[in-house]
Amino acid sequence: RGTTDDRVRVLRLIETMTIGATAVAFRTESMHGAGSPQAQRVRIEAQANFDEKMSHASRIAGIEPTPR
């Protein structure tokens, strides 16, 4: 639940990573050829450590971490 400024920072980070200067040329979704998009999401979620990723994103965006 952060401040409005925190939310803007997260949106700018997402924007930069997806269509900005740091965006990758070929996204995983574009290269995936087996199974449904939902199966891909399930697999990614099973293997991803979202808490760690959120911590890194907060640090990069300059957001103070908040306890969950």
Tab-separated table of C-alpha atoms in Angstrom:
chain	number	residue	atom	x	y	z
A	1	ARG	CA	0.000	0.000	0.000
A	2	GLY	CA	2.458	2.852	-0.442
A	3	THR	CA	2.174	6.468	-1.172
A	4	THR	CA	1.126	7.926	-4.491
A	5	ASP	CA	4.775	8.760	-5.146
A	6	ASP	CA	5.720	5.104	-4.570
A	7	ARG	CA	3.081	3.973	-7.047
A	8	VAL	CA	4.320	6.415	-9.672
A	9	ARG	CA	7.880	5.167	-9.146
A	10	VAL	CA	6.761	1.555	-9.665
A	11	LEU	CA	4.859	2.464	-12.837
A	12	ARG	CA	7.885	4.354	-14.201
A	13	LEU	CA	10.109	1.351	-13.428
A	14	ILE	CA	7.723	-0.968	-15.274
A	15	GLU	CA	7.529	1.472	-18.173
A	16	THR	CA	11.321	1.676	-18.416
A	17	MET	CA	11.728	-2.093	-18.268
A	18	THR	CA	9.051	-2.844	-20.879
A	19	ILE	CA	9.239	-0.055	-23.471
A	20	GLY	CA	12.081	2.161	-22.304
A	21	ALA	CA	15.835	2.167	-22.646
A	22	THR	CA	16.306	-0.950	-20.510
A	23	ALA	CA	13.639	-3.051	-22.250
A	24	VAL	CA	14.747	-6.394	-23.615
A	25	ALA	CA	14.492	-6.987	-27.351
A	26	PHE	CA	12.523	-10.247	-27.125
A	27	ARG	CA	10.188	-10.796	-24.220
A	28	THR	CA	9.618	-14.293	-22.868
A	29	GLU	CA	5.955	-14.145	-23.887
A	30	SER	CA	6.945	-13.571	-27.503
A	31	MET	CA	9.327	-16.520	-27.590
A	32	HIS	CA	7.167	-19.055	-25.769
A	33	GLY	CA	5.773	-21.615	-28.153
A	34	ALA	CA	4.421	-24.463	-26.004
A	35	GLY	CA	1.245	-24.438	-23.978
A	36	SER	CA	-1.226	-21.745	-23.146
A	37	PRO	CA	-0.335	-18.314	-21.750
A	38	GLN	CA	-1.960	-19.354	-18.453
A	39	ALA	CA	0.300	-22.432	-18.220
A	40	GLN	CA	3.279	-20.151	-18.754
A	41	ARG	CA	2.114	-17.840	-15.938
A	42	VAL	CA	1.692	-20.794	-13.576
A	43	ARG	CA	5.186	-22.051	-14.366
A	44	ILE	CA	6.789	-18.625	-13.956
A	45	GLU	CA	4.993	-18.072	-10.650
A	46	ALA	CA	6.118	-21.480	-9.374
A	47	GLN	CA	9.766	-20.710	-10.100
A	48	ALA	CA	9.902	-17.022	-9.244
A	49	ASN	CA	10.795	-15.648	-5.848
A	50	PHE	CA	8.415	-12.691	-5.971
A	51	ASP	CA	9.338	-11.337	-2.529
A	52	GLU	CA	12.970	-11.054	-3.593
A	53	LYS	CA	11.996	-9.484	-6.928
A	54	MET	CA	9.723	-6.974	-5.166
A	55	SER	CA	12.552	-6.083	-2.787
A	56	HIS	CA	14.924	-5.447	-5.699
A	57	ALA	CA	12.300	-3.413	-7.583
A	58	SER	CA	11.619	-1.290	-4.491
A	59	ARG	CA	15.333	-0.593	-4.082
A	60	ILE	CA	15.759	0.302	-7.767
A	61	ALA	CA	12.689	2.572	-7.714
A	62	GLY	CA	13.825	4.259	-4.496
A	63	ILE	CA	10.884	3.079	-2.401
A	64	GLU	CA	11.242	2.378	1.302
A	65	PRO	CA	10.333	-1.256	2.019
A	66	THR	CA	7.176	-1.833	4.030
A	67	PRO	CA	6.486	-4.931	6.103
A	68	ARG	CA	3.902	-7.283	4.610
